[in-house]
Tab-separated table of C-alpha atoms in Angstrom:
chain	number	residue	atom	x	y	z
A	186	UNK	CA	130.527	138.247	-155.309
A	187	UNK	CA	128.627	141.143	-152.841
A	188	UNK	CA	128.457	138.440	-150.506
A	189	UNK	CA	132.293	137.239	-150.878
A	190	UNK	CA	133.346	140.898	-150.663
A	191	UNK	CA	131.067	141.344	-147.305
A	192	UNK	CA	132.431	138.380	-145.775
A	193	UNK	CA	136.647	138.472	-146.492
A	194	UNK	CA	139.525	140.790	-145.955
A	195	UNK	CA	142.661	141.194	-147.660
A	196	UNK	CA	145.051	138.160	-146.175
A	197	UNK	CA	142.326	135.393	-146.000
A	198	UNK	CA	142.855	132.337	-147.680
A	199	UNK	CA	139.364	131.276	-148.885
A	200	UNK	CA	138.555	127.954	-150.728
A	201	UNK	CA	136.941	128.220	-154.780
A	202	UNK	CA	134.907	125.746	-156.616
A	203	UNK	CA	134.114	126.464	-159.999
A	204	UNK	CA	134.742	126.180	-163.301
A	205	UNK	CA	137.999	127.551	-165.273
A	206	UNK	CA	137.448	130.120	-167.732
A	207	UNK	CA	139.004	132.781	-169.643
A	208	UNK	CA	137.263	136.515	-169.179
A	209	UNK	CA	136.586	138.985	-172.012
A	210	UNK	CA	140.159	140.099	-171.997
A	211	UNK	CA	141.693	136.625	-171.770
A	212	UNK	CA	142.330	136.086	-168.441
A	213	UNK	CA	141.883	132.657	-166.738
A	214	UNK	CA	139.615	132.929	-164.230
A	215	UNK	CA	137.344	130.754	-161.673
A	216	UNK	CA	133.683	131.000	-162.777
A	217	UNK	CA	132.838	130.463	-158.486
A	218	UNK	CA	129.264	128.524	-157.889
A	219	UNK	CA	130.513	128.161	-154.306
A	220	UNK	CA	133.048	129.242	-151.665
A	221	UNK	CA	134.721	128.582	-148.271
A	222	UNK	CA	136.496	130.635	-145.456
A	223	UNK	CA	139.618	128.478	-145.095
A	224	UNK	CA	141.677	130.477	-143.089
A	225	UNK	CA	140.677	133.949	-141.651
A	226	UNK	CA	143.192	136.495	-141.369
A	227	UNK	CA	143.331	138.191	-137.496
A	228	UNK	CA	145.549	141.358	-138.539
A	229	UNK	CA	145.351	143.262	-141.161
A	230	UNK	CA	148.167	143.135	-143.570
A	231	UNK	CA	150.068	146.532	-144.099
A	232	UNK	CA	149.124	149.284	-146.487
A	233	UNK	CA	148.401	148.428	-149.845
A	234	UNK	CA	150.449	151.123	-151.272
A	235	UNK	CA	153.227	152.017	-148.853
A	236	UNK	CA	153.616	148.600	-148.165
A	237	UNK	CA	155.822	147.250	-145.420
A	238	UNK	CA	158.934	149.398	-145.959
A	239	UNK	CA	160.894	150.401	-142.106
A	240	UNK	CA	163.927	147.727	-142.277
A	241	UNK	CA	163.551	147.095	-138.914
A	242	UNK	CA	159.955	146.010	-138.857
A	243	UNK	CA	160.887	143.913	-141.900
A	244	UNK	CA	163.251	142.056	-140.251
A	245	UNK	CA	161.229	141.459	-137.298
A	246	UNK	CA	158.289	140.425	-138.874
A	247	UNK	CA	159.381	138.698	-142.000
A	248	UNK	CA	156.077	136.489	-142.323
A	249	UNK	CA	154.936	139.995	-143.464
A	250	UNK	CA	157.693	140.838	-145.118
A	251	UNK	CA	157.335	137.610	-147.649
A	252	UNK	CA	153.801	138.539	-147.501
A	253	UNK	CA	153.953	142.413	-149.414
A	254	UNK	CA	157.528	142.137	-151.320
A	255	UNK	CA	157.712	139.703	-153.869
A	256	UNK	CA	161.277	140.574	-154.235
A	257	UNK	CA	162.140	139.374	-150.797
A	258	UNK	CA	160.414	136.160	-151.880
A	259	UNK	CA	162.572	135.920	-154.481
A	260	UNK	CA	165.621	136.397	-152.865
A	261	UNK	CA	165.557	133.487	-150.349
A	262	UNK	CA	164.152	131.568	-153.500
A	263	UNK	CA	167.235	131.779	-155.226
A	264	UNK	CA	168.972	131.147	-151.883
A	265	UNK	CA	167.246	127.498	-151.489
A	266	UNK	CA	168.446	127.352	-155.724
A	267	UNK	CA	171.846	128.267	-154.234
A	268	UNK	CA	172.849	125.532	-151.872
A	269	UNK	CA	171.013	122.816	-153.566
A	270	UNK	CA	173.514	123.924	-156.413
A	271	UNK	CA	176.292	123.830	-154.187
A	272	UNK	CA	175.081	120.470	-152.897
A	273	UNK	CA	174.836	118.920	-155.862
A	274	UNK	CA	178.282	120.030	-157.748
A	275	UNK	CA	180.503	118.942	-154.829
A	276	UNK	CA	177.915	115.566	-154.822
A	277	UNK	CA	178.594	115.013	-158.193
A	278	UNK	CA	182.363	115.702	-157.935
A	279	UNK	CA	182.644	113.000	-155.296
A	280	UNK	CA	182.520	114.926	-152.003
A	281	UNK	CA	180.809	113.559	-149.196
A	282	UNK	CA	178.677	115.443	-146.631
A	283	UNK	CA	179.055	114.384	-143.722
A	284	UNK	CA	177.645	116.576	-139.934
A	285	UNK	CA	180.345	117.259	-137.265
A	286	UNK	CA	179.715	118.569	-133.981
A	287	UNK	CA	178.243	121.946	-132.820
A	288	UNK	CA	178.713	121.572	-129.516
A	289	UNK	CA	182.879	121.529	-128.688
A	290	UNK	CA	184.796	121.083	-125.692
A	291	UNK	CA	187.337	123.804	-126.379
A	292	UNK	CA	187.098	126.248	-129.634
A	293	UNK	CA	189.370	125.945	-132.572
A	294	UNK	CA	189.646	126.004	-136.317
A	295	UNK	CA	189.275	129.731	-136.278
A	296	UNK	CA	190.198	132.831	-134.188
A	297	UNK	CA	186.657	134.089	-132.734
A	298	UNK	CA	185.264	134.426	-129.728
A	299	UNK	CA	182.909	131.606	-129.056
A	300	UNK	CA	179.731	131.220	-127.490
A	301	UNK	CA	179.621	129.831	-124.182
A	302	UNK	CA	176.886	127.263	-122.499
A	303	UNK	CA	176.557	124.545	-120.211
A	304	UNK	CA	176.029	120.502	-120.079
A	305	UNK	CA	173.952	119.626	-117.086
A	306	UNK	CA	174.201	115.746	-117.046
A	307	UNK	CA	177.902	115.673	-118.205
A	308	UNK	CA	178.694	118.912	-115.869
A	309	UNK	CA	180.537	119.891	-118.843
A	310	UNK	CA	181.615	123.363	-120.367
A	311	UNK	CA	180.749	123.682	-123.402
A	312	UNK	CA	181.375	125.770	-126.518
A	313	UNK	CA	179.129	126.437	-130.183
A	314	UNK	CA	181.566	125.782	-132.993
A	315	UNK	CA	183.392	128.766	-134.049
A	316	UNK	CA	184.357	126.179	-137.281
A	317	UNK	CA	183.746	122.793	-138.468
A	318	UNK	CA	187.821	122.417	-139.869
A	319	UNK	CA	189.451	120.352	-137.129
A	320	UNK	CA	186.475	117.624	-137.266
A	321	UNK	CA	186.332	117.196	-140.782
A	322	UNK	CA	190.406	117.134	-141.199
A	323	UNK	CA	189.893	114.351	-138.394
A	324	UNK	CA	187.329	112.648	-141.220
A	325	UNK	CA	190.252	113.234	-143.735
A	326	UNK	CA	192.745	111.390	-141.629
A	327	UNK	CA	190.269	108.643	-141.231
A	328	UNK	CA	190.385	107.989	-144.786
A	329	UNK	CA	187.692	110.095	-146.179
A	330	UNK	CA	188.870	111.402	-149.208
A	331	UNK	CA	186.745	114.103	-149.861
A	332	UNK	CA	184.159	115.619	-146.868
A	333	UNK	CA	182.387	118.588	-146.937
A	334	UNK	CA	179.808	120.422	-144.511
A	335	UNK	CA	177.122	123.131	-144.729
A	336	UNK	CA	176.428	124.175	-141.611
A	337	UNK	CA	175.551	126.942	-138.670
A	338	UNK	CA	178.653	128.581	-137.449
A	339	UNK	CA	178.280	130.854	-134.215
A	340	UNK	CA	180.869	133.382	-133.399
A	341	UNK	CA	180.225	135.833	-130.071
A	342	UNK	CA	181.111	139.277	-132.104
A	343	UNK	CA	180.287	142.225	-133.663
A	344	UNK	CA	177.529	142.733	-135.636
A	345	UNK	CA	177.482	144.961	-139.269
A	346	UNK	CA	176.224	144.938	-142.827
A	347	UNK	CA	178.638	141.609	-142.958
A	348	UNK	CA	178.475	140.025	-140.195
A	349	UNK	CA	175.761	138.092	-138.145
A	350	UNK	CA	176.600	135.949	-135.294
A	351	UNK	CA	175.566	133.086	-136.304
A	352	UNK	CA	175.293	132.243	-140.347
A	353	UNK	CA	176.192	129.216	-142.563
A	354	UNK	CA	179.251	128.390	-143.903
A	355	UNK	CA	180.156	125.166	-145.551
A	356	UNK	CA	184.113	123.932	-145.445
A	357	UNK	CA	185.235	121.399	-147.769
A	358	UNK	CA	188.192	118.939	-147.504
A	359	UNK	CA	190.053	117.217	-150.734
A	360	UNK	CA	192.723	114.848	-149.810
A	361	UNK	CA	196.175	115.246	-152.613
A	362	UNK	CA	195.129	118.438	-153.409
A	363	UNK	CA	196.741	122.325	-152.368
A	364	UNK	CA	195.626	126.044	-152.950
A	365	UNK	CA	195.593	126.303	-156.373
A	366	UNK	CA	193.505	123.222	-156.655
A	367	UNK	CA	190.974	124.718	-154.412
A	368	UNK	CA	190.953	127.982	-156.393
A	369	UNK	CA	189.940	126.064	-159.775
A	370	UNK	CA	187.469	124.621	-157.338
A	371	UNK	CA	186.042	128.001	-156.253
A	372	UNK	CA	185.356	129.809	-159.442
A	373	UNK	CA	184.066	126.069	-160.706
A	374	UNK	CA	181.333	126.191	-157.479
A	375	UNK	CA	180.724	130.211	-157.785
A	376	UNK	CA	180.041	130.261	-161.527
A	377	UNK	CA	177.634	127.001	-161.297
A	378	UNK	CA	175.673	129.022	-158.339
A	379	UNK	CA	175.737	132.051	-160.515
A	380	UNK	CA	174.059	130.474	-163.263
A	381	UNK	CA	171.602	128.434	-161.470
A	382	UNK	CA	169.940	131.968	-159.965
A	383	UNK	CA	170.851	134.463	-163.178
A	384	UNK	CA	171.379	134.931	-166.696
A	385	UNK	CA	174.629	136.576	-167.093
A	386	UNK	CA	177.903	136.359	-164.900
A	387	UNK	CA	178.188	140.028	-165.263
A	388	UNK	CA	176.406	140.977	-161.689
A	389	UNK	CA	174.766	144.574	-160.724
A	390	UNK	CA	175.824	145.138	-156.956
A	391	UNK	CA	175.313	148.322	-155.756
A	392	UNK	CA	177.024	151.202	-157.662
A	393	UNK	CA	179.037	148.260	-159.502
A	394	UNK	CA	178.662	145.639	-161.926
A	395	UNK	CA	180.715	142.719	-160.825
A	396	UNK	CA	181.753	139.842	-163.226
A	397	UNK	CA	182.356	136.152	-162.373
A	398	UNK	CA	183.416	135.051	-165.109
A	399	UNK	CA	186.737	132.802	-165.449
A	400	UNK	CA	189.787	133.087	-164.565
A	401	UNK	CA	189.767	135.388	-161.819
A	402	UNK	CA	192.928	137.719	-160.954
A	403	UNK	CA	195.359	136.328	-158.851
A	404	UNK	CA	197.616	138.349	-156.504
A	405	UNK	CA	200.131	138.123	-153.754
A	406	UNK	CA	198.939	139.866	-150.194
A	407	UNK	CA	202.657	141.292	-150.932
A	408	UNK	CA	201.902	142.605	-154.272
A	409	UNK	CA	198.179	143.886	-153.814
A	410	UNK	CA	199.782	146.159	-150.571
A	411	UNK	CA	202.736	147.188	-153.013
A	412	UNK	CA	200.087	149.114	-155.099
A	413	UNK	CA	199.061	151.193	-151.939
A	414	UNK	CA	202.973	151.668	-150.616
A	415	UNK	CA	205.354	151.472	-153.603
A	416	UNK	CA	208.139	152.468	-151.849
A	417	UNK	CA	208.397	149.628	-149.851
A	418	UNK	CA	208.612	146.002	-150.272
A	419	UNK	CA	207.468	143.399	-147.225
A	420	UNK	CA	209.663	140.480	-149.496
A	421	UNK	CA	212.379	142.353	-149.080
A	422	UNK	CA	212.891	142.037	-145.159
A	423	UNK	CA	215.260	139.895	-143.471
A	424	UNK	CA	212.509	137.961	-141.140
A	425	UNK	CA	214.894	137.401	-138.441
A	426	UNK	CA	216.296	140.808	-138.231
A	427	UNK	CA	214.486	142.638	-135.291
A	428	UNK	CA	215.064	145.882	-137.259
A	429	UNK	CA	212.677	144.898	-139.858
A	430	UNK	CA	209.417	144.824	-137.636
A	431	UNK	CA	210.231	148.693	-136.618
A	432	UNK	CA	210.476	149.453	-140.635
A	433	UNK	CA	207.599	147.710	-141.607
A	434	UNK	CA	205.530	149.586	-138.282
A	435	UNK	CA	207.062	153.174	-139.828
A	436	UNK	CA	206.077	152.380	-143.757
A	437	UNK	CA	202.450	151.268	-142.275
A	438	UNK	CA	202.299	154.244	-140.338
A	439	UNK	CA	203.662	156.410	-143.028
A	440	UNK	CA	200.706	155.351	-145.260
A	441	UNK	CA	198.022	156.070	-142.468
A	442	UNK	CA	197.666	152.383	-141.044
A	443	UNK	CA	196.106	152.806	-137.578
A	444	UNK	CA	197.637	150.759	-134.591
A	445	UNK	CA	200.543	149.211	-136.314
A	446	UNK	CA	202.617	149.890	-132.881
A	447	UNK	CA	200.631	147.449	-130.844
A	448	UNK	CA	201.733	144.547	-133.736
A	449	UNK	CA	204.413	141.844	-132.511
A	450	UNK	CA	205.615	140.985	-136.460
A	451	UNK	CA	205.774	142.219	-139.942
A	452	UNK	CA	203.734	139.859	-140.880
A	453	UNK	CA	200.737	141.434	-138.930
A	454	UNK	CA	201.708	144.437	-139.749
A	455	UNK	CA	201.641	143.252	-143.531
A	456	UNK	CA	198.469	142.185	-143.016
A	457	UNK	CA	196.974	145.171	-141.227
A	458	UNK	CA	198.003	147.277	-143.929
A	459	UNK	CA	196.352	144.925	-146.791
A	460	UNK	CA	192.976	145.028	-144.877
A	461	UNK	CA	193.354	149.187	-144.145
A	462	UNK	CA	194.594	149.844	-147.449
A	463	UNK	CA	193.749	147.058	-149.952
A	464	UNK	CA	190.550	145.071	-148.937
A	465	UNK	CA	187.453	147.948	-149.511
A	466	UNK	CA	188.968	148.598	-153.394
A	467	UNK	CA	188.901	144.519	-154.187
A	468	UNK	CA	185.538	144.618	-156.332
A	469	UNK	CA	186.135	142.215	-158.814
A	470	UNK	CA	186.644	138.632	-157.728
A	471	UNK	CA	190.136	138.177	-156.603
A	472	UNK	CA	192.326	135.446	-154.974
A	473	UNK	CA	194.508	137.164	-152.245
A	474	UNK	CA	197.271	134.611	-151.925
A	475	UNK	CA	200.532	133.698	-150.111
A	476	UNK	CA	199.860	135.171	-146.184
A	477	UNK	CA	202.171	135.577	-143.712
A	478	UNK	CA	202.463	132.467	-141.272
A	479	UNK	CA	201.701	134.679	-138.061
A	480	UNK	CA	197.985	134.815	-139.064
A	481	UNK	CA	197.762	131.908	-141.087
A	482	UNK	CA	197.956	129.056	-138.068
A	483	UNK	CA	196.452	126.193	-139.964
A	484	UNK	CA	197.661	126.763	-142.835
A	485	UNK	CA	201.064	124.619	-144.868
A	486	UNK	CA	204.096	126.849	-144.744
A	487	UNK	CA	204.729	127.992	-148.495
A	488	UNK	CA	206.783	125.993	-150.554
A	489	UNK	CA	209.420	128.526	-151.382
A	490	UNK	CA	208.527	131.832	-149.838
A	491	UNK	CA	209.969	131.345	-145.999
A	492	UNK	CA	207.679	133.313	-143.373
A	493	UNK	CA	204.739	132.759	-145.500
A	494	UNK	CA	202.063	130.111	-146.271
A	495	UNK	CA	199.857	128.869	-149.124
A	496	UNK	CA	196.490	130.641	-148.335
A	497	UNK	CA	194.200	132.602	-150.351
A	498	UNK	CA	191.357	134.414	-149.173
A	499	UNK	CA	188.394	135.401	-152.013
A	500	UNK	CA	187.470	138.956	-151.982
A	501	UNK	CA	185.003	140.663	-153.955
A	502	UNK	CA	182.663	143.313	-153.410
A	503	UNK	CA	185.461	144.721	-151.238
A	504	UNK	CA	184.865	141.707	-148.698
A	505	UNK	CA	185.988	138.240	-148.046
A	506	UNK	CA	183.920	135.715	-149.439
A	507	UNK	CA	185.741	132.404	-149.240
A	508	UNK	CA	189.211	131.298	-147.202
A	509	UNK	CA	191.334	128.588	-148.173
A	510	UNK	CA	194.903	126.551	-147.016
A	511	UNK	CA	197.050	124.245	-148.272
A	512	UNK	CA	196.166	122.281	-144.960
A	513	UNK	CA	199.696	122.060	-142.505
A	514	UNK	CA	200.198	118.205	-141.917
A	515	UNK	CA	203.172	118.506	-139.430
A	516	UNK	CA	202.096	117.865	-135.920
A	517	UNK	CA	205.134	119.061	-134.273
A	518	UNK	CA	204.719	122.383	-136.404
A	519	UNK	CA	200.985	122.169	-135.885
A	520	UNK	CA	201.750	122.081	-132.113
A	521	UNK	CA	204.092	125.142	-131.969
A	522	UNK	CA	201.433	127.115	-133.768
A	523	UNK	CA	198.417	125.786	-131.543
A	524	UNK	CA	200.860	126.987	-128.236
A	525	UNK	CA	201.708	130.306	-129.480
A	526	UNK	CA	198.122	130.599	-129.903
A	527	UNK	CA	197.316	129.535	-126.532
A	528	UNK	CA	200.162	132.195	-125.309
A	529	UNK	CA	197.513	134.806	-127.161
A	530	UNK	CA	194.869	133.563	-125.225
A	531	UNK	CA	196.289	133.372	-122.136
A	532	UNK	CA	197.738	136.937	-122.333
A	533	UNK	CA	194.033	138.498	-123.214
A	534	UNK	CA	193.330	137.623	-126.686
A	535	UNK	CA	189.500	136.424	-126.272
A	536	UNK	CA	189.672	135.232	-130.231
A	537	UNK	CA	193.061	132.840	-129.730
A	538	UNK	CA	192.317	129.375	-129.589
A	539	UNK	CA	193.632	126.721	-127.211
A	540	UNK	CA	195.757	123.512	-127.747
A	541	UNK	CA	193.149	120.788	-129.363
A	542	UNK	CA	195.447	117.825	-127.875
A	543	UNK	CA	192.598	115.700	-129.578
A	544	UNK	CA	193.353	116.772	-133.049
A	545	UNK	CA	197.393	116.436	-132.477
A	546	UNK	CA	196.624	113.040	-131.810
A	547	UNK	CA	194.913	112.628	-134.850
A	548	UNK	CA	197.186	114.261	-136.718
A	549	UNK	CA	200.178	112.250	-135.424
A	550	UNK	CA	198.692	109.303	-137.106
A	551	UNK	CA	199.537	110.858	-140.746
A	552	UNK	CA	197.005	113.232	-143.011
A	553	UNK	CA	197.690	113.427	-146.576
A	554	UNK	CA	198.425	116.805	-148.535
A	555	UNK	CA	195.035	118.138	-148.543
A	556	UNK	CA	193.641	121.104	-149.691
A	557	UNK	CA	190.783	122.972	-147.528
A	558	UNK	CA	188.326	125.736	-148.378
A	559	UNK	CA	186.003	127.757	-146.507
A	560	UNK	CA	183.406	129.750	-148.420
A	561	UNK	CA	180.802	132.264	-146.570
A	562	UNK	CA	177.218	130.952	-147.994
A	563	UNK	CA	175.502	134.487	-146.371
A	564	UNK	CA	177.667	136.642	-148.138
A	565	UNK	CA	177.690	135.083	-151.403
A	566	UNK	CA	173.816	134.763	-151.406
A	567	UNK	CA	174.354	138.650	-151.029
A	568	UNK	CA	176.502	139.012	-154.312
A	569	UNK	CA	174.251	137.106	-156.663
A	570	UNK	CA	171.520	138.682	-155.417
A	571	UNK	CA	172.366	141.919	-154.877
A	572	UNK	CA	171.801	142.296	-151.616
A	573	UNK	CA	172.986	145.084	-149.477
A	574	UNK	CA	173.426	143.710	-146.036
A	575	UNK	CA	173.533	139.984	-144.451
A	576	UNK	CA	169.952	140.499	-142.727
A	577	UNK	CA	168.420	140.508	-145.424
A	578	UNK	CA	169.748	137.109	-147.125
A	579	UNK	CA	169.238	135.448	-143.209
A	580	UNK	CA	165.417	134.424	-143.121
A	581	UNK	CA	165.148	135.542	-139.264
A	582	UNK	CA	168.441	137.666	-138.187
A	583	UNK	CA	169.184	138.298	-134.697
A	584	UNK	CA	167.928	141.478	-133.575
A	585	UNK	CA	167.553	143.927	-130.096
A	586	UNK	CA	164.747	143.386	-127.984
A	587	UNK	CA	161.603	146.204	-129.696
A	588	UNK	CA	162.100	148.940	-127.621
């Protein structure tokens, strides 16, 4: 042993042989008659008490970080547990996975500002997928029933507790199905993931204890807002009456939304005054449904609520986890939206997307109802493991050059 203890350093991986044994307090041990340097560790590994603790060295050097804190070990265990999980409910269910493209012609499926690069040999500009929607829909049409992806997604914006720009998403596709199919769906594929990594579906996160249990509330974007204004009522405005955008912009205002005069319809301005007023309170899980049409491109107008769509967005935590459609069908409506979104983008709007003529084709060749749901793998890691920002359930987040 004086000569093992000469020889090594904490972090060296050295080879035993021996025999097993229990010591006088009845722990198994190696009873060593000989040993090997296998690997010898060339830096020393942070302090044994203070451990590796500044966030930022963490992050940049998360071989160490795995190293000192178990906890951090743990956490990117449970993520592997996680999307196996996923995986293998949506296998079991039928769903196929099947990889679409990263690299895209034009952006689409999402408003975001994409990352731009470069083909050489096809002298081609190029795009990283902002979303993997309008290739799987394209897999729908082709007679794919049910398709699903887990993927990379790379969007050229801000970064925050809750955003990275790049993190994984998957997006899942289920032909003769709508919203409230997808919704079952959700709390079906969140509660299995809960339980695979924890036992109880009443989750600590933060200052809060969060429960996943079923069924979880359900609310309008109308209603939720009405809780914030009560005075006023978004339903109750004539659409096509230019009147109604001014006194929407004056009840938004009169509440202490910021920018509502720079909107072009009520149904931004409903929406700006849900994610002002509404979005940081939503802790439990909740399904945000029924969105206005002017921010809901892709989505199926609603079947009985004109100006709106069926949409839901999952919030919880006070932030969206998981975004869903009853999936429009109608190229000729599809096309309108996908032009007016192309206006956007030609007038300044860096997140607008362009006119996928590729998709319209596909489209015009007939997709079936389908229901579609998006679901943020990053940020969901974070709930069920109570993490407090998306760098630390990323394995190696983008960071700033060291100073």
């Amino acid at each position: 042993f004086k000569d093992l203890k000469a020889w090594v350093d904490a972090g060296d991986i050295v080879g035993i042989r021996g025999t097993i044994r229990r010591t006088d307090k009845g722990e198994l041990s190696v009873y060593a008659k000989e040993w090997e340097m296998l690997t010898k560790s060339a830096a020393p590994l942070p302090d044994k008490w203070h451990g590796l603790t500044d966030i930022s060295k963490r992050y940049r050097n998360r071989h160490l970080d795995l190293i000192v804190n178990p906890d951090v070990r743990e956490t990117f265990r449970k993520r592997a547990i996680i999307t196996s999980t996923l995986r293998r409910e949506l296998d079991t269910m039928g769903f196929l996975e099947i990889e679409t493209p990263v690299l895209h012609s034009q952006s689409g499926g999402a408003e975001a500002k994409p990352f731009e690069t470069y083909h050489n040999t096809m002298d081609m500009d190029l795009t990283l997928r902002i979303a993997t929607e309008l290739h799987l829909k394209r897999l729908i049409i082709g007679g794919f029933n049910r398709v699903y992806e887990i993927g990379r997604i790379f969007r050229n914006e801000g970064i925050s507790t809750r955003h990275n720009p790049e993190f994984t998403s998957i997006e899942l596709y289920q032909a003769y199905a709508d919203y409230d199919d997808m919704m079952d769906l959700t709390e079906q594929l969140v509660v299995s993931m809960c339980d695979a990594v924890s036992d109880t579906r009443e989750l600590p996160y933060g200052e809060h204890t969060v429960s996943v249990e079923r069924p979880w509330r359900r609310v309008t974007m109308n209603d939720v807002v009405k809780e914030y204004i009560p005075d006023f009522d978004f339903e109750n405005l004539d659409l096509d009456d230019p009147e109604s955008l001014e006194k929407a912009k004056a009840a938004a205002m009169a509440a202490g939304v910021p920018k509502v005069d720079e909107l072009a319809s009520v149904g931004y301005v409903l929406n700006a005054c849900f994610e002002e007023l509404c979005e940081p309170n939503l802790i439990q899980p909740t399904f945000v449904i029924d969105y206005p049409i002017d921010v809901s491109p892709l989505a199926k107008p609603h079947r009985s609520k004109p100006g709106y769509t069926e949409r839901f967005e999952l919030f919880a935590t006070g932030r969206e986890l998981a975004n869903s459609f009853s999936e429009l069908t109608d190229p000729v409506d599809q096309r309108e939206r996908f032009e007016a979104q192309a206006a956007k983008k030609a007038a300044g709007d860096e997140e607008a997307c362009d006119v996928d003529e590729e998709f319209l084709q596909a489209l015009e060749q007939g997709m079936p109802p389908t229901g579609g749901l998006g679901i943020g793998i990053d940020r969901l890691v974070m709930l069920l493991t109570n993490a407090p920002s998306i760098r630390d359930v990323i394995a190696f987040p983008l960071l700033k050059p060291d100073p």
